[in-house]
CSV table of C-alpha atoms in Angstrom, one decimal:
chain,number,residue,atom,x,y,z
A,365,MET,CA,108.9,105.2,132.2
A,366,ASP,CA,107.7,107.9,135.0
A,367,GLU,CA,104.8,109.0,134.9
A,368,SER,CA,105.3,112.4,133.7
A,369,GLU,CA,106.3,110.4,130.6
A,370,ALA,CA,102.7,108.6,130.5
A,371,MET,CA,101.6,105.9,128.0
A,372,ASP,CA,97.5,105.6,128.2
A,373,GLY,CA,96.9,102.4,125.8
A,374,LEU,CA,99.2,102.9,122.3
A,375,CYS,CA,99.4,106.7,123.1
A,376,VAL,CA,102.5,108.7,124.8
A,377,THR,CA,100.6,111.6,126.6
A,378,GLU,CA,103.5,113.1,127.8
A,379,CYS,CA,107.5,112.9,127.7
A,380,THR,CA,110.2,115.5,128.2
A,381,ARG,CA,113.3,112.7,127.4
A,382,CYS,CA,114.7,114.7,124.0
A,383,PRO,CA,115.0,118.4,125.0
A,384,LYS,CA,116.2,119.5,121.3
A,385,LEU,CA,112.5,117.5,120.1
A,386,VAL,CA,110.5,118.9,123.1
A,387,ASP,CA,111.3,122.1,122.0
A,388,SER,CA,110.7,121.5,118.4
A,389,ARG,CA,107.4,119.6,118.7
A,390,SER,CA,104.2,121.3,118.8
A,391,ARG,CA,102.8,118.0,119.6
A,392,ILE,CA,103.5,114.3,120.4
A,393,VAL,CA,102.2,112.3,117.1
A,394,ASN,CA,101.2,109.0,118.6
A,395,GLY,CA,100.3,106.5,115.8
A,396,VAL,CA,97.0,105.9,114.0
A,397,GLY,CA,94.7,102.7,112.9
A,398,PRO,CA,92.6,100.2,114.5
A,399,GLY,CA,95.0,98.6,118.1
A,400,ASP,CA,94.1,94.9,116.0
A,401,ALA,CA,95.5,96.0,112.8
A,402,ASP,CA,97.9,92.6,111.1
A,403,LEU,CA,99.9,94.9,109.0
A,404,LEU,CA,102.3,97.8,111.4
A,405,PHE,CA,104.3,100.6,108.9
A,406,VAL,CA,106.8,102.3,110.7
A,407,GLY,CA,108.3,105.5,109.4
A,408,GLU,CA,111.0,107.4,111.2
A,409,GLY,CA,109.4,110.6,112.6
A,410,PRO,CA,107.1,113.4,112.0
A,411,GLY,CA,107.4,116.1,109.5
A,412,ALA,CA,105.9,119.4,109.6
A,413,ASN,CA,102.7,118.3,108.6
A,414,GLU,CA,102.8,115.2,110.8
A,415,ASP,CA,103.4,117.9,113.7
A,416,GLU,CA,100.7,120.0,112.7
A,417,GLN,CA,98.3,117.5,112.4
A,418,GLY,CA,99.0,115.2,115.1
A,419,GLU,CA,98.9,112.2,112.6
A,420,PRO,CA,101.6,109.7,110.8
A,421,PHE,CA,102.2,110.7,107.1
A,422,VAL,CA,99.4,113.2,105.9
A,423,GLY,CA,101.9,115.5,103.7
A,424,ARG,CA,102.6,113.7,100.3
A,425,SER,CA,104.6,111.0,101.1
A,426,GLY,CA,101.7,110.0,103.3
A,427,THR,CA,99.1,110.5,99.9
A,428,VAL,CA,101.7,108.2,98.0
A,429,LEU,CA,101.5,105.6,100.8
A,430,ASP,CA,97.6,105.6,100.5
A,431,ASP,CA,97.7,105.6,97.1
A,432,GLY,CA,100.2,102.5,96.9
A,433,LEU,CA,97.9,100.7,100.0
A,434,ARG,CA,94.8,101.1,97.6
A,435,THR,CA,96.6,99.7,94.3
A,436,VAL,CA,97.0,96.4,96.6
A,437,GLY,CA,93.7,96.4,98.4
A,438,LEU,CA,93.8,98.0,101.5
A,439,ASP,CA,92.6,101.6,103.1
A,440,ARG,CA,94.5,103.3,105.4
A,441,THR,CA,91.8,102.6,107.9
A,442,ASP,CA,92.9,98.6,107.7
A,443,ILE,CA,96.5,99.4,109.1
A,444,ARG,CA,98.6,101.3,111.7
A,445,ILE,CA,100.9,103.6,110.8
A,446,THR,CA,103.5,104.8,113.8
A,447,ASN,CA,107.3,106.3,114.0
A,448,CYS,CA,110.5,105.1,115.6
A,449,VAL,CA,110.2,108.5,117.1
A,450,ARG,CA,107.1,110.8,118.2
A,451,CYS,CA,108.5,114.4,118.1
A,452,ARG,CA,108.9,116.5,115.2
A,453,PRO,CA,113.4,116.7,114.9
A,454,PRO,CA,114.0,120.1,114.3
A,455,GLU,CA,114.6,120.9,110.5
A,456,ASN,CA,113.0,117.3,109.2
A,457,ARG,CA,116.7,116.0,110.3
A,458,ASP,CA,117.3,112.5,111.1
A,459,PRO,CA,116.2,111.4,114.9
A,460,THR,CA,120.1,111.0,116.5
A,461,LYS,CA,120.7,107.2,118.4
A,462,ASP,CA,119.6,109.2,121.9
A,463,GLU,CA,116.4,110.2,120.4
A,464,LEU,CA,115.9,106.9,119.0
A,465,ALA,CA,116.6,105.1,122.1
A,466,ASN,CA,114.8,107.6,124.1
A,467,CYS,CA,111.0,106.7,121.9
A,468,ARG,CA,112.3,102.8,121.6
A,469,GLY,CA,110.1,101.8,124.9
A,470,TYR,CA,107.3,103.5,123.8
A,471,LEU,CA,107.5,102.0,120.2
A,472,GLU,CA,108.0,97.9,121.4
A,473,THR,CA,105.2,98.8,123.8
A,474,GLU,CA,102.8,99.5,120.3
A,475,ILE,CA,104.3,96.4,119.0
A,476,ASP,CA,103.9,94.4,121.7
A,477,ARG,CA,100.1,95.4,122.4
A,478,LEU,CA,99.4,95.3,118.4
A,479,ASP,CA,101.3,91.4,118.1
A,480,PRO,CA,101.1,92.3,114.2
A,481,ASP,CA,101.2,89.4,111.8
A,482,VAL,CA,104.1,92.0,109.8
A,483,ILE,CA,105.8,95.1,110.7
A,484,VAL,CA,106.8,97.5,107.4
A,485,THR,CA,109.4,99.7,107.9
A,486,LEU,CA,109.3,102.7,105.7
A,487,GLY,CA,112.5,103.7,105.0
A,488,LYS,CA,116.3,103.3,106.2
A,489,VAL,CA,116.1,104.8,109.4
A,490,PRO,CA,113.3,102.3,110.6
A,491,SER,CA,114.7,99.8,109.1
A,492,GLU,CA,118.0,100.2,110.6
A,493,HIS,CA,116.8,100.5,113.7
A,494,LEU,CA,114.7,97.3,113.9
A,495,LEU,CA,117.2,95.1,112.4
A,496,GLY,CA,119.9,96.6,114.1
A,497,ARG,CA,122.2,96.7,111.2
A,498,SER,CA,123.4,99.0,108.2
A,499,VAL,CA,120.3,98.7,105.4
A,500,ALA,CA,120.5,99.2,101.9
A,501,VAL,CA,117.1,99.9,101.8
A,502,THR,CA,117.0,100.4,98.1
A,503,LYS,CA,118.6,96.8,97.6
A,504,GLU,CA,116.8,95.1,100.3
A,505,ALA,CA,113.3,96.5,100.0
A,506,GLY,CA,110.6,93.9,99.8
A,507,SER,CA,113.1,91.4,101.9
A,508,LEU,CA,111.7,89.5,105.1
A,509,GLU,CA,114.0,89.2,108.2
A,510,GLU,CA,112.6,88.1,111.6
A,511,VAL,CA,114.1,89.9,114.4
A,512,ARG,CA,113.4,90.0,118.3
A,513,ILE,CA,111.8,92.7,119.3
A,514,ASN,CA,111.5,93.4,123.1
A,515,GLY,CA,112.2,89.2,123.2
A,516,THR,CA,109.5,88.5,120.7
A,517,PRO,CA,110.4,86.9,117.2
A,518,GLN,CA,108.6,89.6,114.8
A,519,ARG,CA,108.4,89.3,110.6
A,520,VAL,CA,110.2,92.8,109.5
A,521,LEU,CA,109.2,93.4,106.1
A,522,LEU,CA,111.8,96.5,104.4
A,523,CYS,CA,110.3,98.9,102.1
A,524,VAL,CA,111.5,102.1,100.6
A,525,HIS,CA,110.5,105.2,102.0
A,526,PRO,CA,107.1,106.5,100.0
A,527,ALA,CA,108.6,109.8,99.2
A,528,ALA,CA,111.7,108.1,97.4
A,529,THR,CA,109.0,107.1,95.0
A,530,LEU,CA,108.3,111.2,94.5
A,531,TYR,CA,111.9,111.7,94.0
A,532,ASP,CA,112.9,108.6,92.1
A,533,ARG,CA,110.4,107.2,89.6
A,534,SER,CA,112.4,104.1,89.1
A,535,GLN,CA,111.1,103.3,92.7
A,536,GLU,CA,107.8,103.2,92.3
A,537,GLU,CA,107.7,99.3,91.3
A,538,THR,CA,110.2,98.7,94.2
A,539,PHE,CA,107.7,100.5,96.6
A,540,GLU,CA,104.5,99.1,95.4
A,541,ASN,CA,106.1,95.1,95.2
A,542,ALA,CA,106.9,95.6,98.7
A,543,LEU,CA,103.5,96.2,100.2
A,544,GLU,CA,101.9,93.7,97.8
A,545,ARG,CA,103.8,91.4,99.6
A,546,ALA,CA,103.2,92.9,103.1
A,547,ALA,CA,99.4,92.5,102.2
A,548,GLU,CA,100.1,88.4,101.4
A,549,LEU,CA,102.3,87.9,104.0
A,550,ALA,CA,99.4,89.2,106.7
A,551,ASP,CA,96.7,87.8,104.1
A,552,VAL,CA,95.2,90.9,104.2
A,553,GLY,CA,94.3,93.4,101.2
A,554,ASP,CA,93.6,91.8,97.6
A,555,GLY,CA,96.3,89.3,97.4
A,556,ASP,CA,95.3,88.7,94.2
A,557,SER,CA,98.0,89.1,92.1
A,558,GLY,CA,98.6,86.2,90.3
A,559,GLN,CA,101.8,85.3,92.0
A,560,THR,CA,103.2,84.7,95.5
A,561,ARG,CA,106.6,86.4,96.3
A,562,LEU,CA,107.1,84.0,99.6
A,563,ASP,CA,109.1,81.2,98.2
A,564,GLY,CA,112.0,80.8,100.8
A,565,PHE,CA,109.9,81.4,104.2
């Protein structure tokens, strides 16, 4: 990371690695939340609302996430939320492999400094990015895998993207179950569901 692409604490202050994203962004959108949070949620990248407000998950999908967190006894201020890429791709397209690779070091640094109990991937792109394989996220939501990120073993819990529940109501339970499991694994929130989903871990 050279001096023109500086990371100050957990915040990237300057970066010009992806020319198309530099052109399409109005700002760099860094992660938000406590620097010692037990749960780290990782999305794909900023959308229009995030680019405008400078914070991940503040649009409709952010409202779904906030509601889901409340359901399992968590608040947005209890967790950290970040993205695979910190700049909005044009037309809200998926980030390219190069863009994901260019931003990977920032994400790994954030994970290293946070050292979360559980990383929750919100959707297909972050799931595949962190696991390094193809993911059928609607089928695999709620499953936990241990992967090495920057040489350190991390627990990654797969979750559907909050927006999936807006387009497919059948995903609401899948989404909520994954959040409940994340809270149980990190031993935060209510954890009072009356049953455990930790079998096999």
